[in-house]
Amino acid sequence: MNYSKFIYWASTIIMCGVFAFSASMYFTKTDMVRGFFDVLGYPSYLVIPLAVLKVLGIIAVLTKKSKLLTEWAYAGFLIDAVLAFVAHQVAQDGGAMFSIIAILATIVSRYLYGLIYLK
């Protein structure tokens, strides 16, 4: 395995891990997450749809069955992570670090995906 593929898979696993953890929290501790959404200023009815979309995005990125779905998954992950970063910064609750990790991992994974798989 060459260097680019190693970095691609490492960043993709980190990205998927962050979003899988997030989705699992949304499913298992829905009321707590709804409370966080309310505090951060986001509508709480988005919790379960976001969790479902995160799981579907992980599947799209890992399977690479459709270039279009994979691109949309990366876009959704980046938008979600940026919005989470902004919300945590505004709330000053110390939760921004996971968002920064998700943003960086998503950018690196998408960039290398383009180099490796979209030649």
JSON list of N, CA and C in Angstrom, two decimals, residues 68-112:
[
{"chain": "A", "resi": 68, "resn": "LEU", "atom": "N", "xyz": [-21.36, 10.09, -7.13]},
{"chain": "A", "resi": 68, "resn": "LEU", "atom": "CA", "xyz": [-22.23, 11.19, -6.75]},
{"chain": "A", "resi": 68, "resn": "LEU", "atom": "C", "xyz": [-22.58, 11.11, -5.26]},
{"chain": "A", "resi": 69, "resn": "LEU", "atom": "N", "xyz": [-23.00, 9.92, -4.80]},
{"chain": "A", "resi": 69, "resn": "LEU", "atom": "CA", "xyz": [-23.34, 9.77, -3.38]},
{"chain": "A", "resi": 69, "resn": "LEU", "atom": "C", "xyz": [-22.13, 9.99, -2.48]},
{"chain": "A", "resi": 70, "resn": "THR", "atom": "N", "xyz": [-20.97, 9.54, -2.93]},
{"chain": "A", "resi": 70, "resn": "THR", "atom": "CA", "xyz": [-19.76, 9.73, -2.15]},
{"chain": "A", "resi": 70, "resn": "THR", "atom": "C", "xyz": [-19.44, 11.22, -2.03]},
{"chain": "A", "resi": 71, "resn": "GLU", "atom": "N", "xyz": [-19.58, 11.96, -3.13]},
{"chain": "A", "resi": 71, "resn": "GLU", "atom": "CA", "xyz": [-19.33, 13.41, -3.10]},
{"chain": "A", "resi": 71, "resn": "GLU", "atom": "C", "xyz": [-20.32, 14.11, -2.17]},
{"chain": "A", "resi": 72, "resn": "TRP", "atom": "N", "xyz": [-21.58, 13.72, -2.23]},
{"chain": "A", "resi": 72, "resn": "TRP", "atom": "CA", "xyz": [-22.59, 14.32, -1.37]},
{"chain": "A", "resi": 72, "resn": "TRP", "atom": "C", "xyz": [-22.31, 13.99, 0.10]},
{"chain": "A", "resi": 73, "resn": "ALA", "atom": "N", "xyz": [-21.84, 12.79, 0.36]},
{"chain": "A", "resi": 73, "resn": "ALA", "atom": "CA", "xyz": [-21.52, 12.41, 1.73]},
{"chain": "A", "resi": 73, "resn": "ALA", "atom": "C", "xyz": [-20.38, 13.28, 2.27]},
{"chain": "A", "resi": 74, "resn": "TYR", "atom": "N", "xyz": [-19.33, 13.45, 1.47]},
{"chain": "A", "resi": 74, "resn": "TYR", "atom": "CA", "xyz": [-18.23, 14.31, 1.90]},
{"chain": "A", "resi": 74, "resn": "TYR", "atom": "C", "xyz": [-18.71, 15.74, 2.14]},
{"chain": "A", "resi": 75, "resn": "ALA", "atom": "N", "xyz": [-19.55, 16.25, 1.24]},
{"chain": "A", "resi": 75, "resn": "ALA", "atom": "CA", "xyz": [-20.07, 17.61, 1.40]},
{"chain": "A", "resi": 75, "resn": "ALA", "atom": "C", "xyz": [-20.90, 17.71, 2.68]},
{"chain": "A", "resi": 76, "resn": "GLY", "atom": "N", "xyz": [-21.74, 16.73, 2.91]},
{"chain": "A", "resi": 76, "resn": "GLY", "atom": "CA", "xyz": [-22.57, 16.73, 4.12]},
{"chain": "A", "resi": 76, "resn": "GLY", "atom": "C", "xyz": [-21.74, 16.65, 5.39]},
{"chain": "A", "resi": 77, "resn": "PHE", "atom": "N", "xyz": [-20.71, 15.81, 5.37]},
{"chain": "A", "resi": 77, "resn": "PHE", "atom": "CA", "xyz": [-19.84, 15.70, 6.54]},
{"chain": "A", "resi": 77, "resn": "PHE", "atom": "C", "xyz": [-19.13, 17.01, 6.83]},
{"chain": "A", "resi": 78, "resn": "LEU", "atom": "N", "xyz": [-18.64, 17.66, 5.78]},
{"chain": "A", "resi": 78, "resn": "LEU", "atom": "CA", "xyz": [-17.92, 18.92, 5.98]},
{"chain": "A", "resi": 78, "resn": "LEU", "atom": "C", "xyz": [-18.87, 20.00, 6.51]},
{"chain": "A", "resi": 79, "resn": "ILE", "atom": "N", "xyz": [-20.05, 20.11, 5.93]},
{"chain": "A", "resi": 79, "resn": "ILE", "atom": "CA", "xyz": [-21.03, 21.10, 6.39]},
{"chain": "A", "resi": 79, "resn": "ILE", "atom": "C", "xyz": [-21.41, 20.81, 7.84]},
{"chain": "A", "resi": 80, "resn": "ASP", "atom": "N", "xyz": [-21.68, 19.57, 8.17]},
{"chain": "A", "resi": 80, "resn": "ASP", "atom": "CA", "xyz": [-22.04, 19.20, 9.54]},
{"chain": "A", "resi": 80, "resn": "ASP", "atom": "C", "xyz": [-20.92, 19.56, 10.51]},
{"chain": "A", "resi": 81, "resn": "ALA", "atom": "N", "xyz": [-19.69, 19.25, 10.16]},
{"chain": "A", "resi": 81, "resn": "ALA", "atom": "CA", "xyz": [-18.56, 19.51, 11.06]},
{"chain": "A", "resi": 81, "resn": "ALA", "atom": "C", "xyz": [-18.32, 21.01, 11.23]},
{"chain": "A", "resi": 82, "resn": "VAL", "atom": "N", "xyz": [-18.46, 21.78, 10.16]},
{"chain": "A", "resi": 82, "resn": "VAL", "atom": "CA", "xyz": [-18.27, 23.23, 10.26]},
{"chain": "A", "resi": 82, "resn": "VAL", "atom": "C", "xyz": [-19.37, 23.85, 11.12]},
{"chain": "A", "resi": 83, "resn": "LEU", "atom": "N", "xyz": [-20.61, 23.44, 10.90]},
{"chain": "A", "resi": 83, "resn": "LEU", "atom": "CA", "xyz": [-21.71, 23.96, 11.73]},
{"chain": "A", "resi": 83, "resn": "LEU", "atom": "C", "xyz": [-21.53, 23.56, 13.20]},
{"chain": "A", "resi": 84, "resn": "ALA", "atom": "N", "xyz": [-21.06, 22.35, 13.44]},
{"chain": "A", "resi": 84, "resn": "ALA", "atom": "CA", "xyz": [-20.81, 21.92, 14.82]},
{"chain": "A", "resi": 84, "resn": "ALA", "atom": "C", "xyz": [-19.70, 22.76, 15.45]},
{"chain": "A", "resi": 85, "resn": "PHE", "atom": "N", "xyz": [-18.64, 23.02, 14.68]},
{"chain": "A", "resi": 85, "resn": "PHE", "atom": "CA", "xyz": [-17.55, 23.85, 15.19]},
{"chain": "A", "resi": 85, "resn": "PHE", "atom": "C", "xyz": [-18.05, 25.24, 15.57]},
{"chain": "A", "resi": 86, "resn": "VAL", "atom": "N", "xyz": [-18.81, 25.87, 14.68]},
{"chain": "A", "resi": 86, "resn": "VAL", "atom": "CA", "xyz": [-19.32, 27.21, 14.95]},
{"chain": "A", "resi": 86, "resn": "VAL", "atom": "C", "xyz": [-20.23, 27.20, 16.18]},
{"chain": "A", "resi": 87, "resn": "ALA", "atom": "N", "xyz": [-21.11, 26.22, 16.26]},
{"chain": "A", "resi": 87, "resn": "ALA", "atom": "CA", "xyz": [-22.03, 26.15, 17.40]},
{"chain": "A", "resi": 87, "resn": "ALA", "atom": "C", "xyz": [-21.27, 25.97, 18.71]},
{"chain": "A", "resi": 88, "resn": "HIS", "atom": "N", "xyz": [-20.27, 25.10, 18.72]},
{"chain": "A", "resi": 88, "resn": "HIS", "atom": "CA", "xyz": [-19.51, 24.88, 19.95]},
{"chain": "A", "resi": 88, "resn": "HIS", "atom": "C", "xyz": [-18.66, 26.09, 20.31]},
{"chain": "A", "resi": 89, "resn": "GLN", "atom": "N", "xyz": [-18.16, 26.81, 19.31]},
{"chain": "A", "resi": 89, "resn": "GLN", "atom": "CA", "xyz": [-17.40, 28.03, 19.58]},
{"chain": "A", "resi": 89, "resn": "GLN", "atom": "C", "xyz": [-18.30, 29.10, 20.19]},
{"chain": "A", "resi": 90, "resn": "VAL", "atom": "N", "xyz": [-19.49, 29.25, 19.63]},
{"chain": "A", "resi": 90, "resn": "VAL", "atom": "CA", "xyz": [-20.43, 30.25, 20.15]},
{"chain": "A", "resi": 90, "resn": "VAL", "atom": "C", "xyz": [-20.85, 29.88, 21.58]},
{"chain": "A", "resi": 91, "resn": "ALA", "atom": "N", "xyz": [-21.12, 28.61, 21.80]},
{"chain": "A", "resi": 91, "resn": "ALA", "atom": "CA", "xyz": [-21.54, 28.16, 23.13]},
{"chain": "A", "resi": 91, "resn": "ALA", "atom": "C", "xyz": [-20.38, 28.11, 24.12]},
{"chain": "A", "resi": 92, "resn": "GLN", "atom": "N", "xyz": [-19.16, 28.08, 23.61]},
{"chain": "A", "resi": 92, "resn": "GLN", "atom": "CA", "xyz": [-17.95, 27.98, 24.43]},
{"chain": "A", "resi": 92, "resn": "GLN", "atom": "C", "xyz": [-18.06, 26.84, 25.45]},
{"chain": "A", "resi": 93, "resn": "ASP", "atom": "N", "xyz": [-18.43, 25.67, 24.92]},
{"chain": "A", "resi": 93, "resn": "ASP", "atom": "CA", "xyz": [-18.61, 24.51, 25.78]},
{"chain": "A", "resi": 93, "resn": "ASP", "atom": "C", "xyz": [-17.45, 23.52, 25.69]},
{"chain": "A", "resi": 94, "resn": "GLY", "atom": "N", "xyz": [-16.42, 23.84, 24.94]},
{"chain": "A", "resi": 94, "resn": "GLY", "atom": "CA", "xyz": [-15.26, 22.97, 24.84]},
{"chain": "A", "resi": 94, "resn": "GLY", "atom": "C", "xyz": [-15.41, 21.81, 23.88]},
{"chain": "A", "resi": 95, "resn": "GLY", "atom": "N", "xyz": [-16.47, 21.77, 23.11]},
{"chain": "A", "resi": 95, "resn": "GLY", "atom": "CA", "xyz": [-16.70, 20.65, 22.20]},
{"chain": "A", "resi": 95, "resn": "GLY", "atom": "C", "xyz": [-16.16, 20.85, 20.80]},
{"chain": "A", "resi": 96, "resn": "ALA", "atom": "N", "xyz": [-15.44, 21.93, 20.58]},
{"chain": "A", "resi": 96, "resn": "ALA", "atom": "CA", "xyz": [-14.99, 22.25, 19.23]},
{"chain": "A", "resi": 96, "resn": "ALA", "atom": "C", "xyz": [-13.87, 21.34, 18.73]},
{"chain": "A", "resi": 97, "resn": "MET", "atom": "N", "xyz": [-13.13, 20.68, 19.63]},
{"chain": "A", "resi": 97, "resn": "MET", "atom": "CA", "xyz": [-11.98, 19.87, 19.21]},
{"chain": "A", "resi": 97, "resn": "MET", "atom": "C", "xyz": [-12.39, 18.71, 18.29]},
{"chain": "A", "resi": 98, "resn": "PHE", "atom": "N", "xyz": [-13.48, 18.02, 18.62]},
{"chain": "A", "resi": 98, "resn": "PHE", "atom": "CA", "xyz": [-13.92, 16.93, 17.75]},
{"chain": "A", "resi": 98, "resn": "PHE", "atom": "C", "xyz": [-14.34, 17.45, 16.38]},
{"chain": "A", "resi": 99, "resn": "SER", "atom": "N", "xyz": [-14.91, 18.66, 16.37]},
{"chain": "A", "resi": 99, "resn": "SER", "atom": "CA", "xyz": [-15.29, 19.26, 15.09]},
{"chain": "A", "resi": 99, "resn": "SER", "atom": "C", "xyz": [-14.07, 19.57, 14.24]},
{"chain": "A", "resi": 100, "resn": "ILE", "atom": "N", "xyz": [-13.01, 20.08, 14.87]},
{"chain": "A", "resi": 100, "resn": "ILE", "atom": "CA", "xyz": [-11.78, 20.37, 14.14]},
{"chain": "A", "resi": 100, "resn": "ILE", "atom": "C", "xyz": [-11.19, 19.09, 13.58]},
{"chain": "A", "resi": 101, "resn": "ILE", "atom": "N", "xyz": [-11.18, 18.03, 14.37]},
{"chain": "A", "resi": 101, "resn": "ILE", "atom": "CA", "xyz": [-10.68, 16.74, 13.91]},
{"chain": "A", "resi": 101, "resn": "ILE", "atom": "C", "xyz": [-11.51, 16.24, 12.73]},
{"chain": "A", "resi": 102, "resn": "ALA", "atom": "N", "xyz": [-12.84, 16.37, 12.83]},
{"chain": "A", "resi": 102, "resn": "ALA", "atom": "CA", "xyz": [-13.73, 15.93, 11.75]},
{"chain": "A", "resi": 102, "resn": "ALA", "atom": "C", "xyz": [-13.50, 16.75, 10.49]},
{"chain": "A", "resi": 103, "resn": "ILE", "atom": "N", "xyz": [-13.33, 18.06, 10.63]},
{"chain": "A", "resi": 103, "resn": "ILE", "atom": "CA", "xyz": [-13.09, 18.93, 9.47]},
{"chain": "A", "resi": 103, "resn": "ILE", "atom": "C", "xyz": [-11.80, 18.53, 8.77]},
{"chain": "A", "resi": 104, "resn": "LEU", "atom": "N", "xyz": [-10.72, 18.41, 9.53]},
{"chain": "A", "resi": 104, "resn": "LEU", "atom": "CA", "xyz": [-9.43, 18.07, 8.94]},
{"chain": "A", "resi": 104, "resn": "LEU", "atom": "C", "xyz": [-9.44, 16.68, 8.30]},
{"chain": "A", "resi": 105, "resn": "ALA", "atom": "N", "xyz": [-10.01, 15.71, 8.99]},
{"chain": "A", "resi": 105, "resn": "ALA", "atom": "CA", "xyz": [-10.07, 14.35, 8.44]},
{"chain": "A", "resi": 105, "resn": "ALA", "atom": "C", "xyz": [-10.92, 14.30, 7.18]},
{"chain": "A", "resi": 106, "resn": "THR", "atom": "N", "xyz": [-12.01, 15.04, 7.16]},
{"chain": "A", "resi": 106, "resn": "THR", "atom": "CA", "xyz": [-12.88, 15.07, 5.98]},
{"chain": "A", "resi": 106, "resn": "THR", "atom": "C", "xyz": [-12.17, 15.70, 4.78]},
{"chain": "A", "resi": 107, "resn": "ILE", "atom": "N", "xyz": [-11.48, 16.80, 5.02]},
{"chain": "A", "resi": 107, "resn": "ILE", "atom": "CA", "xyz": [-10.76, 17.47, 3.93]},
{"chain": "A", "resi": 107, "resn": "ILE", "atom": "C", "xyz": [-9.66, 16.57, 3.37]},
{"chain": "A", "resi": 108, "resn": "VAL", "atom": "N", "xyz": [-8.87, 15.97, 4.25]},
{"chain": "A", "resi": 108, "resn": "VAL", "atom": "CA", "xyz": [-7.78, 15.10, 3.80]},
{"chain": "A", "resi": 108, "resn": "VAL", "atom": "C", "xyz": [-8.33, 13.88, 3.07]},
{"chain": "A", "resi": 109, "resn": "SER", "atom": "N", "xyz": [-9.35, 13.25, 3.64]},
{"chain": "A", "resi": 109, "resn": "SER", "atom": "CA", "xyz": [-9.94, 12.07, 3.02]},
{"chain": "A", "resi": 109, "resn": "SER", "atom": "C", "xyz": [-10.50, 12.39, 1.64]},
{"chain": "A", "resi": 110, "resn": "ARG", "atom": "N", "xyz": [-11.24, 13.50, 1.53]},
{"chain": "A", "resi": 110, "resn": "ARG", "atom": "CA", "xyz": [-11.83, 13.86, 0.23]},
{"chain": "A", "resi": 110, "resn": "ARG", "atom": "C", "xyz": [-10.76, 14.20, -0.79]},
{"chain": "A", "resi": 111, "resn": "TYR", "atom": "N", "xyz": [-9.73, 14.93, -0.38]},
{"chain": "A", "resi": 111, "resn": "TYR", "atom": "CA", "xyz": [-8.66, 15.30, -1.30]},
{"chain": "A", "resi": 111, "resn": "TYR", "atom": "C", "xyz": [-7.97, 14.05, -1.84]},
{"chain": "A", "resi": 112, "resn": "LEU", "atom": "N", "xyz": [-7.63, 13.12, -0.96]},
{"chain": "A", "resi": 112, "resn": "LEU", "atom": "CA", "xyz": [-6.95, 11.90, -1.40]},
{"chain": "A", "resi": 112, "resn": "LEU", "atom": "C", "xyz": [-7.88, 10.97, -2.16]}
]
